[in-house]
Amino acid sequence: MEKENKTKLARIIASAALLVVGVIIEKTCSLSTWQLLLVYLVPYLIAGYDVLAEAAEAVAHGEALDEDFLMAIATLGALSIGFMPGADNQFPEAVFVMLFFQVGELFEDIAEGRSRKSISQLMDIRPDVAHVERGGELLDVKPEEVAVGETVVIKPGEKVPMDGVVTEGESSLDTVALTGESVPRTIRIADDVLSGCVNLSGMIKAKVTKPFGESTASKVLNLVEHAAENKSRNENFITKFARIYTPVVVALAVIVAVVPPLVSGDFVGNFSTWFYRALMFLVVSCPCALVISVPLTFFGGIGGASRKGILVKGSNYMETLARTKVIAFDKTGTMTKGVFEVAAVHPSEISPNQLLHLAAHVERFSTHPIAVSLKHAYPNEADDCRVEDVHEVAGQGINARINDRMVSVGNAKLMDSVGAVWHNCHRVGTIVHVAIDGVYAGHIVVSDKIKDDAAEAVAELKHVGVKRIVMLTGDKQEVAADVAKTVGIDEYHAELLPTDKVDAVERLLQEKGSGTMAFVGDGINDAPVLARADVGIAMGGLGSDAAIEAADVVLMDDKPSKIAVAIRQARRTLFIAKENTWFAILVKVAVLLLAFFGLATMWMAVFADVGVTVLAVINATRTLRG
């Protein structure tokens, strides 16, 4: 593309120079009309031979009446008008129209090229090679050839080739290409790594968890590459409009050229005047500004969003997102981190550290999320404690002997069964009671931690004009109430089954009014409602594959605060598209009216076509900056 643009620029410069030479020759030499035509044909053909070729090819394939055809007819008409009785030659104007049209095309190519380059640089996350351990050797292979379960080595400065889990080493990852976040993320053994991130410091080894085709890098690239297939209503309208508009414009130009001279009674005398006006009509009416700038605006808007870690699967979803007035949130993994953590330790008679110590030892061999949270809270298992006679009581908890003392860890039913006098907690969450030899030792509160930006997300959504924010969750009533109160959501529905969520979304769709309704989720059970909502928004970092597949918008860093950013970007994109549309139409209509009454010049016509197109394209590139 850059080579083609350089060639076109050289042709424009050569044509402009020869046009100046032609004007000087015309002013200083006495040449016939035919001789002048030959002088001006040189810069005309240098500037526009490809436009003429495209127009001829379109006619040959029965696909005429595009902007190349209109420009070819208008300029060839301007070259011929000088041979009509009583008419002045318009050779310089013909060359200039073609020249300026090519300048506009060059601007469009450069603008679109920058848009694509910006996005391609951002999306330059596909790794070229993977270092895989096989048979005691380190082999360099294509990422597509690495199987799930194999171990890959990622050196400092290299892209992570596959999604996996760190098995050796510690480092920092640059995740900006995926999430838009500039702060590196520290990773250690057992942490997940996503393909497309850049390893900044130490060498790490990772066990591959997904084939390359299903890796994060592949999915991100696939989403971006196919985003252009889903056109907005504006784009579809412009495409259909251009197909109808161009033939109508040609027909009107013919009418302008023929009917007024016939009505005047002096067809031969007036034809050249009205023919010239018809040519201006063709130049002004060229739909380049609309056909090029509106799709480029949406393309840039999607690119600008992706730079912030927001993947929009098509410009139609940008349009829907811009009109969002109702948003429903899932709770777990969306407003909360989806990971249980120890929120409080309330001991009786013993220290908080001792209480955690005993609970973690009892839960040592359990894989239950609550047990994992206890072990994370007290990770030091390498002590002198003997853990024996571990026995799980279904639906209640675990009993185990630690240093000859029977420790019971579980719910209230387990405490009752061992005769411990327990008491409840004012904190919201899962209460893990602990008893030692049948005597109550205290309890630990385990809860799903609310995301740091959840309250900010709700506040920002209200600020951007979302009228109704609802939380839908399958969790308990008191947990839902606590999360809703903490983040500032006024309406919530708890203890919902997946089918209940669908019913709730159906009700919200019926009650949404003139705007659109969005659903935000991350789990497999959210896939049906993500697909049912006007626009589905999925958490891409920790979200399930089913949710990401069903969603229309994916937040790569799992931050709910990015939803307001996405809405602002969508509204800004839509506003710029409408700006371009109305600006192009108003300027063209004004110059068309002036041309009909003989008050416009070919220079004005050129501005109404190429000038408006260039300005609209430059305006469209603003969407890339977000």
PDB file of N, CA and C in Angstrom, residues 49 55 107 118 204 238 259 318 406 435 444 509 521 543 548 560 564 579-580 607:
ATOM      1  N   TYR A  49      -5.310   7.936 -15.638  1.00  0.00           N
ATOM      2  CA  TYR A  49      -5.458   6.757 -16.498  1.00  0.00           C
ATOM      3  C   TYR A  49      -6.096   5.583 -15.754  1.00  0.00           C
ATOM      4  N   ALA A  55     -13.245   2.713 -14.638  1.00  0.00           N
ATOM      5  CA  ALA A  55     -14.582   3.012 -15.161  1.00  0.00           C
ATOM      6  C   ALA A  55     -14.920   2.112 -16.343  1.00  0.00           C
ATOM      7  N   PHE A 107      -5.445  10.766   0.033  1.00  0.00           N
ATOM      8  CA  PHE A 107      -5.748  11.032   1.438  1.00  0.00           C
ATOM      9  C   PHE A 107      -6.533   9.881   2.057  1.00  0.00           C
ATOM     10  N   SER A 118      -2.591   0.976  12.541  1.00  0.00           N
ATOM     11  CA  SER A 118      -2.745   1.143  13.984  1.00  0.00           C
ATOM     12  C   SER A 118      -3.332  -0.101  14.607  1.00  0.00           C
ATOM     13  N   ILE A 204      10.417 -18.143  31.814  1.00  0.00           N
ATOM     14  CA  ILE A 204       9.397 -18.969  32.464  1.00  0.00           C
ATOM     15  C   ILE A 204       9.081 -20.188  31.603  1.00  0.00           C
ATOM     16  N   ILE A 238     -26.003   3.347   3.661  1.00  0.00           N
ATOM     17  CA  ILE A 238     -25.119   4.039   2.708  1.00  0.00           C
ATOM     18  C   ILE A 238     -24.851   3.159   1.490  1.00  0.00           C
ATOM     19  N   VAL A 259     -33.053  19.014 -21.086  1.00  0.00           N
ATOM     20  CA  VAL A 259     -34.395  19.621 -20.985  1.00  0.00           C
ATOM     21  C   VAL A 259     -34.367  21.146 -21.042  1.00  0.00           C
ATOM     22  N   MET A 318     -21.690  -1.577  17.720  1.00  0.00           N
ATOM     23  CA  MET A 318     -21.328  -0.221  18.149  1.00  0.00           C
ATOM     24  C   MET A 318     -22.587   0.638  18.192  1.00  0.00           C
ATOM     25  N   MET A 406      -8.751 -33.148  68.203  1.00  0.00           N
ATOM     26  CA  MET A 406      -9.744 -33.284  67.147  1.00  0.00           C
ATOM     27  C   MET A 406     -10.254 -31.896  66.762  1.00  0.00           C
ATOM     28  N   ALA A 435     -14.140 -25.927  65.627  1.00  0.00           N
ATOM     29  CA  ALA A 435     -14.227 -26.417  67.011  1.00  0.00           C
ATOM     30  C   ALA A 435     -13.004 -27.281  67.307  1.00  0.00           C
ATOM     31  N   ILE A 444     -14.485 -18.279  60.561  1.00  0.00           N
ATOM     32  CA  ILE A 444     -13.798 -17.541  59.490  1.00  0.00           C
ATOM     33  C   ILE A 444     -14.828 -17.185  58.428  1.00  0.00           C
ATOM     34  N   LEU A 509     -36.221  -6.591  28.462  1.00  0.00           N
ATOM     35  CA  LEU A 509     -36.324  -6.228  27.037  1.00  0.00           C
ATOM     36  C   LEU A 509     -37.686  -5.611  26.730  1.00  0.00           C
ATOM     37  N   GLY A 521     -21.893 -10.649  31.504  1.00  0.00           N
ATOM     38  CA  GLY A 521     -21.677 -11.893  32.231  1.00  0.00           C
ATOM     39  C   GLY A 521     -20.367 -12.545  31.855  1.00  0.00           C
ATOM     40  N   GLY A 543     -13.487 -15.064  31.660  1.00  0.00           N
ATOM     41  CA  GLY A 543     -14.774 -15.565  31.195  1.00  0.00           C
ATOM     42  C   GLY A 543     -14.673 -16.891  30.469  1.00  0.00           C
ATOM     43  N   ILE A 548     -17.835 -15.858  25.875  1.00  0.00           N
ATOM     44  CA  ILE A 548     -17.130 -15.003  24.915  1.00  0.00           C
ATOM     45  C   ILE A 548     -17.672 -15.224  23.501  1.00  0.00           C
ATOM     46  N   PRO A 560     -15.351  -4.134  34.805  1.00  0.00           N
ATOM     47  CA  PRO A 560     -16.677  -3.620  34.442  1.00  0.00           C
ATOM     48  C   PRO A 560     -16.686  -2.124  34.149  1.00  0.00           C
ATOM     49  N   ALA A 564     -18.630   1.593  30.480  1.00  0.00           N
ATOM     50  CA  ALA A 564     -18.921   3.008  30.231  1.00  0.00           C
ATOM     51  C   ALA A 564     -17.988   3.567  29.158  1.00  0.00           C
ATOM     52  N   GLU A 579     -22.031  13.224  11.704  1.00  0.00           N
ATOM     53  CA  GLU A 579     -21.397  14.486  11.301  1.00  0.00           C
ATOM     54  C   GLU A 579     -20.996  14.433   9.831  1.00  0.00           C
ATOM     55  N   ASN A 580     -20.298  13.371   9.455  1.00  0.00           N
ATOM     56  CA  ASN A 580     -19.830  13.224   8.076  1.00  0.00           C
ATOM     57  C   ASN A 580     -20.995  13.160   7.092  1.00  0.00           C
ATOM     58  N   PHE A 607     -14.581  20.988  -4.804  1.00  0.00           N
ATOM     59  CA  PHE A 607     -14.567  21.007  -3.336  1.00  0.00           C
ATOM     60  C   PHE A 607     -15.732  20.205  -2.768  1.00  0.00           C
TER      61      PHE A 607
END
